[in-house]
Amino acid sequence: MPPPAAMPNPPMVQPTTYRNALPIGTLLQEYRLDAVLGAGAFGMTYLCWDTHLEKNVAIKEYLPVECALRALDGSVMPITTERNNDYQWGLDRFLLEARTLARFSHPNIVRVNRFFSMNGTAYVVMDYEDGEPLSKVLKDAPNPDDARLLKLTLPLLDGLQAVHEAGFLHRDIKPANVFIRKNGTPVLLDFGAARQALSGATKTLTAVLTPGYAPLEQYSSDGNQGPWTDIYALGGVLYRAVMNENPPEVTSRIRNDMVSARLRAMRGRVGVGMLSAIDWALTLDEKQRPQSVVQWREVIERGTMPPV
């Protein structure tokens, strides 16, 4: 019997210690765990090798650190019996979101191929994207011009519109969750914070926000969240690209808001239309922001001032 074909080495991943991660080499059905790509409030993301199709994939594991832990046998379980309902509710949502995202076949949304239950939790198998997060790209090549900003923004708006039309919000758009492929196209990653929109509000297991990119309505459990919430976050991403710094946290802007003045100071290097669109997206009052991707996109494409 001939020896099995040698498997290629996995892509280089920066070595980091993750205490809650499964051991390297663990088999999740036909997927061999080769590295940890990252960790968040709701779980771990692994780089895995598909031993059937012989290709790299990314797998996200549901592991909400607020209410669950890793047992010695590798399984995931609620911290206490009192948190079992929270854990199960989140697990059900995790699977529902996987089913919904699997319907998308959009070049600017990470592709979900399948999901399965194992170890008392669930796993979502996604395409592995080869490239770099926008956060790193902007450090290496800061101060993009209008053409580069449009090349980044318009495909993301296409993807985000598809998410919103399906009744979902991403809720954690930031440079680290925008991936730039080697061919230069962007893809929206990490829907771990996504929740289905219900009458403009969302139910959450825990607060999910990134300071600077989260609007005021995300700081309240009954905040009026909607497409305008994701638009604020994407406006923050463009602010980061233009200003070469993270946008100020929204709570600090209530007393002293310098966002508009700082953006106006960039006139001459960035077009007035793009600066105005960013300023509009970062409006504190969600009712005064663009209410849909379509509405915001018209201003960005035309390079015109937002409607009064």
PDB file of C-alpha atoms in Angstrom:
ATOM      1  CA  MET A   1       0.000   0.000   0.000  1.00  0.00           C
ATOM      2  CA  PRO A   2       1.617   3.322  -1.056  1.00  0.00           C
ATOM      3  CA  PRO A   3       2.251   5.924   1.668  1.00  0.00           C
ATOM      4  CA  PRO A   4      -0.280   8.773   1.864  1.00  0.00           C
ATOM      5  CA  ALA A   5       0.556  11.915  -0.066  1.00  0.00           C
ATOM      6  CA  ALA A   6       2.315  14.573   1.938  1.00  0.00           C
ATOM      7  CA  MET A   7       0.072  17.428   3.010  1.00  0.00           C
ATOM      8  CA  PRO A   8       1.257  20.969   2.288  1.00  0.00           C
ATOM      9  CA  ASN A   9       2.397  23.144   5.117  1.00  0.00           C
ATOM     10  CA  PRO A  10      -0.329  25.449   6.437  1.00  0.00           C
ATOM     11  CA  PRO A  11      -0.063  29.209   5.786  1.00  0.00           C
ATOM     12  CA  MET A  12       2.171  31.061   8.200  1.00  0.00           C
ATOM     13  CA  VAL A  13       0.201  32.297  11.208  1.00  0.00           C
ATOM     14  CA  GLN A  14       1.684  34.478  13.924  1.00  0.00           C
ATOM     15  CA  PRO A  15       2.215  32.180  16.945  1.00  0.00           C
ATOM     16  CA  THR A  16       0.054  33.218  19.882  1.00  0.00           C
ATOM     17  CA  THR A  17      -0.980  31.293  22.964  1.00  0.00           C
ATOM     18  CA  TYR A  18      -4.738  30.838  23.362  1.00  0.00           C
ATOM     19  CA  ARG A  19      -5.597  29.137  26.624  1.00  0.00           C
ATOM     20  CA  ASN A  20      -9.098  28.065  25.553  1.00  0.00           C
ATOM     21  CA  ALA A  21      -8.063  26.688  22.166  1.00  0.00           C
ATOM     22  CA  LEU A  22      -8.183  23.045  21.158  1.00  0.00           C
ATOM     23  CA  PRO A  23      -4.749  21.415  20.756  1.00  0.00           C
ATOM     24  CA  ILE A  24      -3.003  21.662  17.400  1.00  0.00           C
ATOM     25  CA  GLY A  25      -3.611  18.447  15.450  1.00  0.00           C
ATOM     26  CA  THR A  26      -7.130  17.910  16.818  1.00  0.00           C
ATOM     27  CA  LEU A  27      -9.486  16.355  14.299  1.00  0.00           C
ATOM     28  CA  LEU A  28     -12.897  17.999  13.952  1.00  0.00           C
ATOM     29  CA  GLN A  29     -14.580  15.389  11.763  1.00  0.00           C
ATOM     30  CA  GLU A  30     -12.482  15.481   8.559  1.00  0.00           C
ATOM     31  CA  TYR A  31     -10.766  18.761   9.458  1.00  0.00           C
ATOM     32  CA  ARG A  32      -7.305  18.805  11.073  1.00  0.00           C
ATOM     33  CA  LEU A  33      -6.637  21.804  13.280  1.00  0.00           C
ATOM     34  CA  ASP A  34      -3.350  23.440  12.210  1.00  0.00           C
ATOM     35  CA  ALA A  35      -3.376  26.847  13.935  1.00  0.00           C
ATOM     36  CA  VAL A  36      -5.483  29.349  15.857  1.00  0.00           C
ATOM     37  CA  LEU A  37      -6.436  32.380  13.777  1.00  0.00           C
ATOM     38  CA  GLY A  38      -8.027  34.348  16.594  1.00  0.00           C
ATOM     39  CA  ALA A  39     -10.399  34.459  19.532  1.00  0.00           C
ATOM     40  CA  GLY A  40     -13.326  36.649  20.501  1.00  0.00           C
ATOM     41  CA  ALA A  41     -16.157  36.953  22.968  1.00  0.00           C
ATOM     42  CA  PHE A  42     -18.162  34.214  21.267  1.00  0.00           C
ATOM     43  CA  GLY A  43     -15.557  31.703  20.216  1.00  0.00           C
ATOM     44  CA  MET A  44     -12.328  30.609  18.600  1.00  0.00           C
ATOM     45  CA  THR A  45     -11.400  30.613  14.918  1.00  0.00           C
ATOM     46  CA  TYR A  46      -9.025  27.934  13.642  1.00  0.00           C
ATOM     47  CA  LEU A  47      -7.059  27.323  10.478  1.00  0.00           C
ATOM     48  CA  CYS A  48      -7.825  23.735   9.487  1.00  0.00           C
ATOM     49  CA  TRP A  49      -6.883  21.322   6.720  1.00  0.00           C
ATOM     50  CA  ASP A  50      -9.765  19.596   4.937  1.00  0.00           C
ATOM     51  CA  THR A  51      -8.435  16.039   4.622  1.00  0.00           C
ATOM     52  CA  HIS A  52     -11.143  15.126   2.082  1.00  0.00           C
ATOM     53  CA  LEU A  53     -10.867  18.057  -0.320  1.00  0.00           C
ATOM     54  CA  GLU A  54      -7.212  18.789   0.556  1.00  0.00           C
ATOM     55  CA  LYS A  55      -7.507  22.521   1.074  1.00  0.00           C
ATOM     56  CA  ASN A  56      -7.324  25.040   3.911  1.00  0.00           C
ATOM     57  CA  VAL A  57     -10.516  26.201   5.615  1.00  0.00           C
ATOM     58  CA  ALA A  58     -11.329  28.441   8.564  1.00  0.00           C
ATOM     59  CA  ILE A  59     -13.515  26.970  11.307  1.00  0.00           C
ATOM     60  CA  LYS A  60     -15.246  28.974  14.009  1.00  0.00           C
ATOM     61  CA  GLU A  61     -16.131  27.272  17.291  1.00  0.00           C
ATOM     62  CA  TYR A  62     -18.917  28.529  19.552  1.00  0.00           C
ATOM     63  CA  LEU A  63     -17.350  29.207  22.955  1.00  0.00           C
ATOM     64  CA  PRO A  64     -18.891  32.250  24.704  1.00  0.00           C
ATOM     65  CA  VAL A  65     -16.386  33.162  27.408  1.00  0.00           C
ATOM     66  CA  GLU A  66     -19.052  34.917  29.443  1.00  0.00           C
ATOM     67  CA  CYS A  67     -20.959  31.734  30.234  1.00  0.00           C
ATOM     68  CA  ALA A  68     -18.939  28.692  29.093  1.00  0.00           C
ATOM     69  CA  LEU A  69     -15.594  26.975  29.534  1.00  0.00           C
ATOM     70  CA  ARG A  70     -13.460  24.217  28.014  1.00  0.00           C
ATOM     71  CA  ALA A  71     -13.491  20.908  29.886  1.00  0.00           C
ATOM     72  CA  LEU A  72     -10.437  18.647  30.109  1.00  0.00           C
ATOM     73  CA  ASP A  73     -11.830  16.350  27.402  1.00  0.00           C
ATOM     74  CA  GLY A  74     -12.071  19.271  24.955  1.00  0.00           C
ATOM     75  CA  SER A  75     -15.819  19.690  25.204  1.00  0.00           C
ATOM     76  CA  VAL A  76     -17.510  23.034  25.888  1.00  0.00           C
ATOM     77  CA  MET A  77     -20.049  23.447  28.671  1.00  0.00           C
ATOM     78  CA  PRO A  78     -21.814  26.207  30.608  1.00  0.00           C
ATOM     79  CA  ILE A  79     -19.928  27.579  33.611  1.00  0.00           C
ATOM     80  CA  THR A  80     -22.883  26.805  35.904  1.00  0.00           C
ATOM     81  CA  THR A  81     -26.271  25.161  35.548  1.00  0.00           C
ATOM     82  CA  GLU A  82     -27.818  28.626  35.942  1.00  0.00           C
ATOM     83  CA  ARG A  83     -26.058  29.731  32.722  1.00  0.00           C
ATOM     84  CA  ASN A  84     -27.275  26.740  30.740  1.00  0.00           C
ATOM     85  CA  ASN A  85     -30.206  28.657  29.227  1.00  0.00           C
ATOM     86  CA  ASP A  86     -27.906  31.489  28.144  1.00  0.00           C
ATOM     87  CA  TYR A  87     -25.474  29.018  26.616  1.00  0.00           C
ATOM     88  CA  GLN A  88     -28.173  27.101  24.756  1.00  0.00           C
ATOM     89  CA  TRP A  89     -29.835  30.268  23.493  1.00  0.00           C
ATOM     90  CA  GLY A  90     -26.504  31.483  22.127  1.00  0.00           C
ATOM     91  CA  LEU A  91     -25.778  28.099  20.555  1.00  0.00           C
ATOM     92  CA  ASP A  92     -29.141  28.093  18.810  1.00  0.00           C
ATOM     93  CA  ARG A  93     -28.450  31.592  17.493  1.00  0.00           C
ATOM     94  CA  PHE A  94     -24.968  30.547  16.351  1.00  0.00           C
ATOM     95  CA  LEU A  95     -26.457  27.736  14.267  1.00  0.00           C
ATOM     96  CA  LEU A  96     -29.279  29.895  12.926  1.00  0.00           C
ATOM     97  CA  GLU A  97     -26.804  32.547  11.811  1.00  0.00           C
ATOM     98  CA  ALA A  98     -24.650  29.878  10.163  1.00  0.00           C
ATOM     99  CA  ARG A  99     -27.674  28.671   8.186  1.00  0.00           C
ATOM    100  CA  THR A 100     -28.465  32.210   7.115  1.00  0.00           C
ATOM    101  CA  LEU A 101     -24.908  33.159   6.153  1.00  0.00           C
ATOM    102  CA  ALA A 102     -24.563  29.897   4.216  1.00  0.00           C
ATOM    103  CA  ARG A 103     -27.211  31.240   1.833  1.00  0.00           C
ATOM    104  CA  PHE A 104     -24.928  34.063   0.773  1.00  0.00           C
ATOM    105  CA  SER A 105     -22.732  33.530  -2.225  1.00  0.00           C
ATOM    106  CA  HIS A 106     -21.257  37.006  -2.360  1.00  0.00           C
ATOM    107  CA  PRO A 107     -17.647  37.819  -3.258  1.00  0.00           C
ATOM    108  CA  ASN A 108     -17.368  40.346  -0.420  1.00  0.00           C
ATOM    109  CA  ILE A 109     -18.832  38.215   2.384  1.00  0.00           C
ATOM    110  CA  VAL A 110     -16.909  35.314   3.862  1.00  0.00           C
ATOM    111  CA  ARG A 111     -18.335  32.076   2.470  1.00  0.00           C
ATOM    112  CA  VAL A 112     -19.905  29.592   4.929  1.00  0.00           C
ATOM    113  CA  ASN A 113     -19.743  26.056   3.534  1.00  0.00           C
ATOM    114  CA  ARG A 114     -21.241  23.929   6.306  1.00  0.00           C
ATOM    115  CA  PHE A 115     -21.683  23.587  10.061  1.00  0.00           C
ATOM    116  CA  PHE A 116     -21.845  20.681  12.486  1.00  0.00           C
ATOM    117  CA  SER A 117     -22.257  19.886  16.192  1.00  0.00           C
ATOM    118  CA  MET A 118     -19.484  18.273  18.222  1.00  0.00           C
ATOM    119  CA  ASN A 119     -17.900  18.524  21.702  1.00  0.00           C
ATOM    120  CA  GLY A 120     -21.115  19.908  23.172  1.00  0.00           C
ATOM    121  CA  THR A 121     -20.878  22.938  20.895  1.00  0.00           C
ATOM    122  CA  ALA A 122     -21.014  23.791  17.190  1.00  0.00           C
ATOM    123  CA  TYR A 123     -18.551  24.595  14.401  1.00  0.00           C
ATOM    124  CA  VAL A 124     -18.938  26.686  11.244  1.00  0.00           C
ATOM    125  CA  VAL A 125     -16.692  25.867   8.266  1.00  0.00           C
ATOM    126  CA  MET A 126     -15.775  28.864   6.104  1.00  0.00           C
ATOM    127  CA  ASP A 127     -13.515  29.587   3.171  1.00  0.00           C
ATOM    128  CA  TYR A 128      -9.984  30.444   4.243  1.00  0.00           C
ATOM    129  CA  GLU A 129      -9.111  33.861   2.806  1.00  0.00           C
ATOM    130  CA  ASP A 130      -5.476  34.512   1.951  1.00  0.00           C
ATOM    131  CA  GLY A 131      -4.443  38.100   2.551  1.00  0.00           C
ATOM    132  CA  GLU A 132      -4.178  40.629   5.362  1.00  0.00           C
ATOM    133  CA  PRO A 133      -6.614  42.468   7.624  1.00  0.00           C
ATOM    134  CA  LEU A 134      -7.264  46.060   6.674  1.00  0.00           C
ATOM    135  CA  SER A 135      -5.804  47.144  10.005  1.00  0.00           C
ATOM    136  CA  LYS A 136      -2.384  45.895   8.855  1.00  0.00           C
ATOM    137  CA  VAL A 137      -2.794  47.146   5.286  1.00  0.00           C
ATOM    138  CA  LEU A 138      -3.437  50.679   6.538  1.00  0.00           C
ATOM    139  CA  LYS A 139      -0.323  50.554   8.724  1.00  0.00           C
ATOM    140  CA  ASP A 140       1.830  49.436   5.795  1.00  0.00           C
ATOM    141  CA  ALA A 141       0.245  51.782   3.224  1.00  0.00           C
ATOM    142  CA  PRO A 142      -1.411  54.711   5.045  1.00  0.00           C
ATOM    143  CA  ASN A 143      -3.241  57.737   3.632  1.00  0.00           C
ATOM    144  CA  PRO A 144      -5.163  56.159   0.731  1.00  0.00           C
ATOM    145  CA  ASP A 145      -6.459  58.521  -1.956  1.00  0.00           C
ATOM    146  CA  ASP A 146     -10.074  58.755  -3.120  1.00  0.00           C
ATOM    147  CA  ALA A 147      -9.664  56.067  -5.781  1.00  0.00           C
ATOM    148  CA  ARG A 148      -8.298  53.595  -3.261  1.00  0.00           C
ATOM    149  CA  LEU A 149     -11.011  54.495  -0.759  1.00  0.00           C
ATOM    150  CA  LEU A 150     -13.702  53.835  -3.369  1.00  0.00           C
ATOM    151  CA  LYS A 151     -12.079  50.532  -4.335  1.00  0.00           C
ATOM    152  CA  LEU A 152     -12.356  49.511  -0.682  1.00  0.00           C
ATOM    153  CA  THR A 153     -15.773  50.962   0.103  1.00  0.00           C
ATOM    154  CA  LEU A 154     -18.027  50.060  -2.813  1.00  0.00           C
ATOM    155  CA  PRO A 155     -17.517  46.253  -2.664  1.00  0.00           C
ATOM    156  CA  LEU A 156     -18.057  46.321   1.109  1.00  0.00           C
ATOM    157  CA  LEU A 157     -21.290  48.242   0.589  1.00  0.00           C
ATOM    158  CA  ASP A 158     -22.416  45.558  -1.863  1.00  0.00           C
ATOM    159  CA  GLY A 159     -21.786  42.854   0.725  1.00  0.00           C
ATOM    160  CA  LEU A 160     -23.324  44.811   3.577  1.00  0.00           C
ATOM    161  CA  GLN A 161     -26.457  45.505   1.549  1.00  0.00           C
ATOM    162  CA  ALA A 162     -26.883  41.762   1.001  1.00  0.00           C
ATOM    163  CA  VAL A 163     -26.572  41.166   4.758  1.00  0.00           C
ATOM    164  CA  HIS A 164     -29.160  43.843   5.563  1.00  0.00           C
ATOM    165  CA  GLU A 165     -31.591  42.646   2.907  1.00  0.00           C
ATOM    166  CA  ALA A 166     -31.504  39.227   4.593  1.00  0.00           C
ATOM    167  CA  GLY A 167     -32.579  40.888   7.842  1.00  0.00           C
ATOM    168  CA  PHE A 168     -29.208  40.761   9.600  1.00  0.00           C
ATOM    169  CA  LEU A 169     -26.779  43.271  11.057  1.00  0.00           C
ATOM    170  CA  HIS A 170     -23.044  42.645  11.311  1.00  0.00           C
ATOM    171  CA  ARG A 171     -22.593  44.839  14.436  1.00  0.00           C
ATOM    172  CA  ASP A 172     -18.808  44.616  14.655  1.00  0.00           C
ATOM    173  CA  ILE A 173     -17.374  46.174  11.495  1.00  0.00           C
ATOM    174  CA  LYS A 174     -13.838  47.416  12.091  1.00  0.00           C
ATOM    175  CA  PRO A 175     -10.497  47.304  10.226  1.00  0.00           C
ATOM    176  CA  ALA A 176      -9.585  43.947  11.793  1.00  0.00           C
ATOM    177  CA  ASN A 177     -12.808  42.413  10.411  1.00  0.00           C
ATOM    178  CA  VAL A 178     -12.227  43.631   6.861  1.00  0.00           C
ATOM    179  CA  PHE A 179      -9.835  41.346   5.009  1.00  0.00           C
ATOM    180  CA  ILE A 180      -7.964  42.398   1.901  1.00  0.00           C
ATOM    181  CA  ARG A 181      -7.254  39.469  -0.394  1.00  0.00           C
ATOM    182  CA  LYS A 182      -4.007  39.236  -2.296  1.00  0.00           C
ATOM    183  CA  ASN A 183      -5.839  40.453  -5.420  1.00  0.00           C
ATOM    184  CA  GLY A 184      -6.868  43.622  -3.549  1.00  0.00           C
ATOM    185  CA  THR A 185     -10.568  42.865  -3.115  1.00  0.00           C
ATOM    186  CA  PRO A 186     -12.098  43.267   0.363  1.00  0.00           C
ATOM    187  CA  VAL A 187     -14.169  40.681   2.200  1.00  0.00           C
ATOM    188  CA  LEU A 188     -16.225  41.162   5.350  1.00  0.00           C
ATOM    189  CA  LEU A 189     -15.276  38.673   8.076  1.00  0.00           C
ATOM    190  CA  ASP A 190     -16.331  37.611  11.565  1.00  0.00           C
ATOM    191  CA  PHE A 191     -20.085  37.550  11.881  1.00  0.00           C
ATOM    192  CA  GLY A 192     -19.785  36.269  15.449  1.00  0.00           C
ATOM    193  CA  ALA A 193     -21.496  39.416  16.712  1.00  0.00           C
ATOM    194  CA  ALA A 194     -24.216  39.306  14.052  1.00  0.00           C
ATOM    195  CA  ARG A 195     -27.772  39.160  15.258  1.00  0.00           C
ATOM    196  CA  GLN A 196     -31.011  39.050  13.360  1.00  0.00           C
ATOM    197  CA  ALA A 197     -32.776  42.391  13.417  1.00  0.00           C
ATOM    198  CA  LEU A 198     -36.188  42.329  15.094  1.00  0.00           C
ATOM    199  CA  SER A 199     -38.223  45.521  14.671  1.00  0.00           C
ATOM    200  CA  GLY A 200     -35.073  47.620  14.624  1.00  0.00           C
ATOM    201  CA  ALA A 201     -33.718  46.165  17.864  1.00  0.00           C
ATOM    202  CA  THR A 202     -31.494  43.194  18.601  1.00  0.00           C
ATOM    203  CA  LYS A 203     -31.312  40.653  21.391  1.00  0.00           C
ATOM    204  CA  THR A 204     -27.801  39.929  22.591  1.00  0.00           C
ATOM    205  CA  LEU A 205     -26.106  37.450  24.855  1.00  0.00           C
ATOM    206  CA  THR A 206     -23.660  40.110  25.956  1.00  0.00           C
ATOM    207  CA  ALA A 207     -22.639  43.593  24.938  1.00  0.00           C
ATOM    208  CA  VAL A 208     -20.756  43.497  21.637  1.00  0.00           C
ATOM    209  CA  LEU A 209     -18.979  46.654  20.591  1.00  0.00           C
ATOM    210  CA  THR A 210     -15.601  48.044  19.600  1.00  0.00           C
ATOM    211  CA  PRO A 211     -14.909  51.543  20.992  1.00  0.00           C
ATOM    212  CA  GLY A 212     -14.617  54.062  18.177  1.00  0.00           C
ATOM    213  CA  TYR A 213     -16.558  51.913  15.732  1.00  0.00           C
ATOM    214  CA  ALA A 214     -19.700  51.323  17.803  1.00  0.00           C
ATOM    215  CA  PRO A 215     -22.413  54.013  17.732  1.00  0.00           C
ATOM    216  CA  LEU A 216     -24.260  55.196  20.802  1.00  0.00           C
ATOM    217  CA  GLU A 217     -27.230  52.848  20.304  1.00  0.00           C
ATOM    218  CA  GLN A 218     -24.951  49.834  20.793  1.00  0.00           C
ATOM    219  CA  TYR A 219     -24.166  50.925  24.350  1.00  0.00           C
ATOM    220  CA  SER A 220     -27.759  50.249  25.444  1.00  0.00           C
ATOM    221  CA  SER A 221     -29.585  46.910  25.478  1.00  0.00           C
ATOM    222  CA  ASP A 222     -32.679  48.622  24.069  1.00  0.00           C
ATOM    223  CA  GLY A 223     -30.816  50.851  21.611  1.00  0.00           C
ATOM    224  CA  ASN A 224     -32.404  51.488  18.223  1.00  0.00           C
ATOM    225  CA  GLN A 225     -30.087  49.349  16.082  1.00  0.00           C
ATOM    226  CA  GLY A 226     -30.510  48.945  12.356  1.00  0.00           C
ATOM    227  CA  PRO A 227     -28.599  49.320   9.073  1.00  0.00           C
ATOM    228  CA  TRP A 228     -27.504  52.759  10.290  1.00  0.00           C
ATOM    229  CA  THR A 229     -25.573  50.991  13.065  1.00  0.00           C
ATOM    230  CA  ASP A 230     -23.365  49.129  10.581  1.00  0.00           C
ATOM    231  CA  ILE A 231     -23.080  52.298   8.460  1.00  0.00           C
ATOM    232  CA  TYR A 232     -21.639  54.144  11.479  1.00  0.00           C
ATOM    233  CA  ALA A 233     -19.052  51.391  11.934  1.00  0.00           C
ATOM    234  CA  LEU A 234     -18.061  51.403   8.255  1.00  0.00           C
ATOM    235  CA  GLY A 235     -17.857  55.188   8.425  1.00  0.00           C
ATOM    236  CA  GLY A 236     -15.443  54.656  11.318  1.00  0.00           C
ATOM    237  CA  VAL A 237     -13.348  52.350   9.126  1.00  0.00           C
ATOM    238  CA  LEU A 238     -13.120  55.076   6.465  1.00  0.00           C
ATOM    239  CA  TYR A 239     -12.282  57.652   9.173  1.00  0.00           C
ATOM    240  CA  ARG A 240      -9.417  55.386  10.267  1.00  0.00           C
ATOM    241  CA  ALA A 241      -8.200  55.197   6.667  1.00  0.00           C
ATOM    242  CA  VAL A 242      -8.372  58.967   6.110  1.00  0.00           C
ATOM    243  CA  MET A 243      -7.130  60.220   9.484  1.00  0.00           C
ATOM    244  CA  ASN A 244      -4.597  57.438  10.162  1.00  0.00           C
ATOM    245  CA  GLU A 245      -6.075  57.001  13.648  1.00  0.00           C
ATOM    246  CA  ASN A 246      -9.073  55.278  15.195  1.00  0.00           C
ATOM    247  CA  PRO A 247     -12.234  57.370  15.496  1.00  0.00           C
ATOM    248  CA  PRO A 248     -12.896  58.733  18.993  1.00  0.00           C
ATOM    249  CA  GLU A 249     -15.161  56.692  21.232  1.00  0.00           C
ATOM    250  CA  VAL A 250     -18.741  57.822  20.804  1.00  0.00           C
ATOM    251  CA  THR A 251     -19.271  58.534  24.521  1.00  0.00           C
ATOM    252  CA  SER A 252     -16.435  61.096  24.455  1.00  0.00           C
ATOM    253  CA  ARG A 253     -18.026  62.823  21.464  1.00  0.00           C
ATOM    254  CA  ILE A 254     -21.173  63.718  23.410  1.00  0.00           C
ATOM    255  CA  ARG A 255     -19.371  66.508  25.285  1.00  0.00           C
ATOM    256  CA  ASN A 256     -16.704  67.490  22.775  1.00  0.00           C
ATOM    257  CA  ASP A 257     -17.249  66.357  19.191  1.00  0.00           C
ATOM    258  CA  MET A 258     -14.335  67.208  16.900  1.00  0.00           C
ATOM    259  CA  VAL A 259     -15.003  64.632  14.172  1.00  0.00           C
ATOM    260  CA  SER A 260     -16.447  67.079  11.622  1.00  0.00           C
ATOM    261  CA  ALA A 261     -13.663  69.612  12.180  1.00  0.00           C
ATOM    262  CA  ARG A 262     -10.954  66.963  11.823  1.00  0.00           C
ATOM    263  CA  LEU A 263     -12.484  65.677   8.605  1.00  0.00           C
ATOM    264  CA  ARG A 264     -12.775  69.204   7.163  1.00  0.00           C
ATOM    265  CA  ALA A 265      -9.056  69.664   7.826  1.00  0.00           C
ATOM    266  CA  MET A 266      -8.364  66.855   5.337  1.00  0.00           C
ATOM    267  CA  ARG A 267      -9.856  68.788   2.398  1.00  0.00           C
ATOM    268  CA  GLY A 268      -7.403  68.994  -0.441  1.00  0.00           C
ATOM    269  CA  ARG A 269      -6.007  65.531   0.194  1.00  0.00           C
ATOM    270  CA  VAL A 270      -9.372  63.740   0.233  1.00  0.00           C
ATOM    271  CA  GLY A 271     -12.396  64.746  -1.834  1.00  0.00           C
ATOM    272  CA  VAL A 272     -15.128  66.799  -0.182  1.00  0.00           C
ATOM    273  CA  GLY A 273     -17.747  64.226  -1.184  1.00  0.00           C
ATOM    274  CA  MET A 274     -15.945  61.355   0.555  1.00  0.00           C
ATOM    275  CA  LEU A 275     -15.288  63.452   3.672  1.00  0.00           C
ATOM    276  CA  SER A 276     -18.936  64.512   3.822  1.00  0.00           C
ATOM    277  CA  ALA A 277     -20.102  60.908   3.433  1.00  0.00           C
ATOM    278  CA  ILE A 278     -17.869  59.816   6.325  1.00  0.00           C
ATOM    279  CA  ASP A 279     -19.095  62.702   8.473  1.00  0.00           C
ATOM    280  CA  TRP A 280     -22.713  61.801   7.693  1.00  0.00           C
ATOM    281  CA  ALA A 281     -22.176  58.148   8.603  1.00  0.00           C
ATOM    282  CA  LEU A 282     -20.626  59.172  11.935  1.00  0.00           C
ATOM    283  CA  THR A 283     -23.555  61.360  13.001  1.00  0.00           C
ATOM    284  CA  LEU A 284     -24.311  60.750  16.679  1.00  0.00           C
ATOM    285  CA  ASP A 285     -28.108  60.703  16.276  1.00  0.00           C
ATOM    286  CA  GLU A 286     -28.974  57.493  14.421  1.00  0.00           C
ATOM    287  CA  LYS A 287     -32.072  59.143  12.912  1.00  0.00           C
ATOM    288  CA  GLN A 288     -29.852  61.688  11.131  1.00  0.00           C
ATOM    289  CA  ARG A 289     -27.518  59.066   9.636  1.00  0.00           C
ATOM    290  CA  PRO A 290     -28.020  57.312   6.292  1.00  0.00           C
ATOM    291  CA  GLN A 291     -30.857  54.895   6.920  1.00  0.00           C
ATOM    292  CA  SER A 292     -29.771  52.387   4.287  1.00  0.00           C
ATOM    293  CA  VAL A 293     -26.703  51.343   2.336  1.00  0.00           C
ATOM    294  CA  VAL A 294     -28.416  52.456  -0.876  1.00  0.00           C
ATOM    295  CA  GLN A 295     -28.938  55.971   0.486  1.00  0.00           C
ATOM    296  CA  TRP A 296     -25.345  56.279   1.657  1.00  0.00           C
ATOM    297  CA  ARG A 297     -23.900  54.746  -1.495  1.00  0.00           C
ATOM    298  CA  GLU A 298     -25.543  57.379  -3.713  1.00  0.00           C
ATOM    299  CA  VAL A 299     -23.660  60.136  -1.901  1.00  0.00           C
ATOM    300  CA  ILE A 300     -20.360  58.256  -1.970  1.00  0.00           C
ATOM    301  CA  GLU A 301     -20.565  57.420  -5.683  1.00  0.00           C
ATOM    302  CA  ARG A 302     -21.630  60.893  -6.767  1.00  0.00           C
ATOM    303  CA  GLY A 303     -19.214  62.696  -4.471  1.00  0.00           C
ATOM    304  CA  THR A 304     -22.001  65.047  -3.437  1.00  0.00           C
ATOM    305  CA  MET A 305     -23.042  66.519  -0.116  1.00  0.00           C
ATOM    306  CA  PRO A 306     -25.517  64.503   1.983  1.00  0.00           C
ATOM    307  CA  PRO A 307     -29.150  65.603   1.829  1.00  0.00           C
ATOM    308  CA  VAL A 308     -30.281  68.049   4.481  1.00  0.00           C
TER     309      VAL A 308
END
